């Protein structure tokens, strides 16, 4: 896993595919300035952007995340807070049902 954004690797991948940073930014719905910050390791990628770059570069998403730096999420990881909240609601509902079933009659 790269500690920092692996600019050279991404640039080589773009050249291999006949693409450039303008196309990469547009594909991800980013401005060229935002992508420039990514390449300077001053902006992190979202899981959605990792997925888009994976498709664009023909590379598995985990490879993109690894090359983008240590804290870059892969698709499916980005909504951890939402998943935890949903699980907490399910646990609360189960606890309420247990209380109802075990209450004296």
mmCIF file of C-alpha atoms in Angstrom:
data_model
loop_
_atom_site.group_PDB
_atom_site.id
_atom_site.type_symbol
_atom_site.label_atom_id
_atom_site.label_comp_id
_atom_site.label_asym_id
_atom_site.label_seq_id
_atom_site.Cartn_x
_atom_site.Cartn_y
_atom_site.Cartn_z
ATOM 1 C CA UNK A 1 0.000 0.000 0.000
ATOM 2 C CA UNK A 2 1.308 3.397 -0.940
ATOM 3 C CA UNK A 3 1.773 5.815 1.908
ATOM 4 C CA UNK A 4 1.110 8.727 -0.441
ATOM 5 C CA UNK A 5 -0.636 9.137 -3.800
ATOM 6 C CA UNK A 6 1.467 7.334 -6.427
ATOM 7 C CA UNK A 7 1.410 10.043 -9.089
ATOM 8 C CA UNK A 8 3.848 8.292 -11.428
ATOM 9 C CA UNK A 9 1.815 5.080 -11.443
ATOM 10 C CA UNK A 10 -1.417 6.938 -12.257
ATOM 11 C CA UNK A 11 0.274 8.968 -14.992
ATOM 12 C CA UNK A 12 1.670 5.770 -16.544
ATOM 13 C CA UNK A 13 -1.764 4.133 -16.432
ATOM 14 C CA UNK A 14 -3.327 7.139 -18.148
ATOM 15 C CA UNK A 15 -0.698 7.010 -20.917
ATOM 16 C CA UNK A 16 -1.208 3.235 -21.351
ATOM 17 C CA UNK A 17 -4.934 3.824 -21.905
ATOM 18 C CA UNK A 18 -4.457 6.881 -24.137
ATOM 19 C CA UNK A 19 -6.130 9.115 -21.572
ATOM 20 C CA UNK A 20 -5.237 12.281 -19.722
ATOM 21 C CA UNK A 21 -6.068 13.994 -16.450
ATOM 22 C CA UNK A 22 -8.817 16.086 -18.060
ATOM 23 C CA UNK A 23 -10.671 12.905 -19.054
ATOM 24 C CA UNK A 24 -10.024 11.343 -15.654
ATOM 25 C CA UNK A 25 -11.450 14.374 -13.863
ATOM 26 C CA UNK A 26 -14.507 14.505 -16.110
ATOM 27 C CA UNK A 27 -15.217 10.797 -15.627
ATOM 28 C CA UNK A 28 -15.256 11.272 -11.855
ATOM 29 C CA UNK A 29 -17.270 14.489 -11.962
ATOM 30 C CA UNK A 30 -14.313 16.436 -10.637
ATOM 31 C CA UNK A 31 -12.789 19.669 -11.816
ATOM 32 C CA UNK A 32 -9.257 19.554 -13.146
ATOM 33 C CA UNK A 33 -8.231 21.600 -10.093
ATOM 34 C CA UNK A 34 -9.715 18.983 -7.763
ATOM 35 C CA UNK A 35 -7.876 16.208 -9.579
ATOM 36 C CA UNK A 36 -4.663 18.234 -9.429
ATOM 37 C CA UNK A 37 -5.045 18.284 -5.636
ATOM 38 C CA UNK A 38 -5.449 14.493 -5.679
ATOM 39 C CA UNK A 39 -2.264 14.117 -7.724
ATOM 40 C CA UNK A 40 -0.449 16.419 -5.251
ATOM 41 C CA UNK A 41 -1.757 14.234 -2.379
ATOM 42 C CA UNK A 42 -3.726 17.176 -0.991
ATOM 43 C CA UNK A 43 -7.186 15.674 -1.519
ATOM 44 C CA UNK A 44 -8.363 12.144 -0.818
ATOM 45 C CA UNK A 45 -10.452 10.092 -3.189
ATOM 46 C CA UNK A 46 -13.899 8.867 -2.238
ATOM 47 C CA UNK A 47 -14.852 5.220 -2.657
ATOM 48 C CA UNK A 48 -17.039 6.228 -5.611
ATOM 49 C CA UNK A 49 -14.091 7.988 -7.292
ATOM 50 C CA UNK A 50 -11.915 4.917 -6.696
ATOM 51 C CA UNK A 51 -14.523 2.799 -8.493
ATOM 52 C CA UNK A 52 -14.712 5.209 -11.410
ATOM 53 C CA UNK A 53 -10.916 5.343 -11.748
ATOM 54 C CA UNK A 54 -10.769 1.542 -11.584
ATOM 55 C CA UNK A 55 -13.190 1.275 -14.505
ATOM 56 C CA UNK A 56 -11.437 4.022 -16.430
ATOM 57 C CA UNK A 57 -7.952 2.560 -15.967
ATOM 58 C CA UNK A 58 -8.968 -1.104 -16.249
ATOM 59 C CA UNK A 59 -7.510 -1.823 -12.828
ATOM 60 C CA UNK A 60 -9.151 -3.456 -9.778
ATOM 61 C CA UNK A 61 -10.501 -0.956 -7.243
ATOM 62 C CA UNK A 62 -8.273 -2.261 -4.411
ATOM 63 C CA UNK A 63 -5.202 -1.520 -6.574
ATOM 64 C CA UNK A 64 -6.444 2.024 -7.197
ATOM 65 C CA UNK A 65 -7.079 2.500 -3.461
ATOM 66 C CA UNK A 66 -3.632 1.115 -2.602
ATOM 67 C CA UNK A 67 -1.929 3.440 -5.088
ATOM 68 C CA UNK A 68 -3.965 6.436 -3.891
ATOM 69 C CA UNK A 69 -2.630 6.354 -0.323
ATOM 70 C CA UNK A 70 -3.172 4.761 3.042
ATOM 71 C CA UNK A 71 -6.611 6.098 3.943
ATOM 72 C CA UNK A 72 -8.313 5.698 0.571
ATOM 73 C CA UNK A 73 -11.513 3.631 0.790
ATOM 74 C CA UNK A 74 -12.565 1.058 -1.747
ATOM 75 C CA UNK A 75 -16.111 0.870 -3.073
ATOM 76 C CA UNK A 76 -18.412 -0.622 -0.446
ATOM 77 C CA UNK A 77 -16.505 0.912 2.473
ATOM 78 C CA UNK A 78 -17.680 4.479 2.135
ATOM 79 C CA UNK A 79 -20.993 4.214 3.958
ATOM 80 C CA UNK A 80 -19.718 2.617 7.145
ATOM 81 C CA UNK A 81 -21.543 5.144 9.326
ATOM 82 C CA UNK A 82 -24.819 4.425 7.552
ATOM 83 C CA UNK A 83 -24.347 0.686 7.918
ATOM 84 C CA UNK A 84 -23.557 1.047 11.633
ATOM 85 C CA UNK A 85 -26.669 3.180 12.144
ATOM 86 C CA UNK A 86 -28.832 0.601 10.359
ATOM 87 C CA UNK A 87 -27.383 -2.172 12.543
ATOM 88 C CA UNK A 88 -27.987 -0.131 15.693
ATOM 89 C CA UNK A 89 -31.643 0.290 14.684
ATOM 90 C CA UNK A 90 -31.987 -3.461 14.117
ATOM 91 C CA UNK A 91 -30.418 -4.221 17.496
ATOM 92 C CA UNK A 92 -32.766 -1.750 19.197
ATOM 93 C CA UNK A 93 -35.774 -3.380 17.500
ATOM 94 C CA UNK A 94 -34.590 -6.842 18.548
ATOM 95 C CA UNK A 95 -34.052 -5.693 22.137
ATOM 96 C CA UNK A 96 -37.567 -4.203 22.209
ATOM 97 C CA UNK A 97 -39.013 -7.469 20.907
ATOM 98 C CA UNK A 98 -37.099 -9.471 23.515
ATOM 99 C CA UNK A 99 -38.440 -7.177 26.263
ATOM 100 C CA UNK A 100 -41.968 -7.612 24.930
ATOM 101 C CA UNK A 101 -41.657 -11.406 24.752
ATOM 102 C CA UNK A 102 -40.121 -11.750 28.218
ATOM 103 C CA UNK A 103 -42.382 -9.287 30.022
ATOM 104 C CA UNK A 104 -44.584 -10.838 32.716
ATOM 105 C CA UNK A 105 -48.204 -11.273 31.708
#
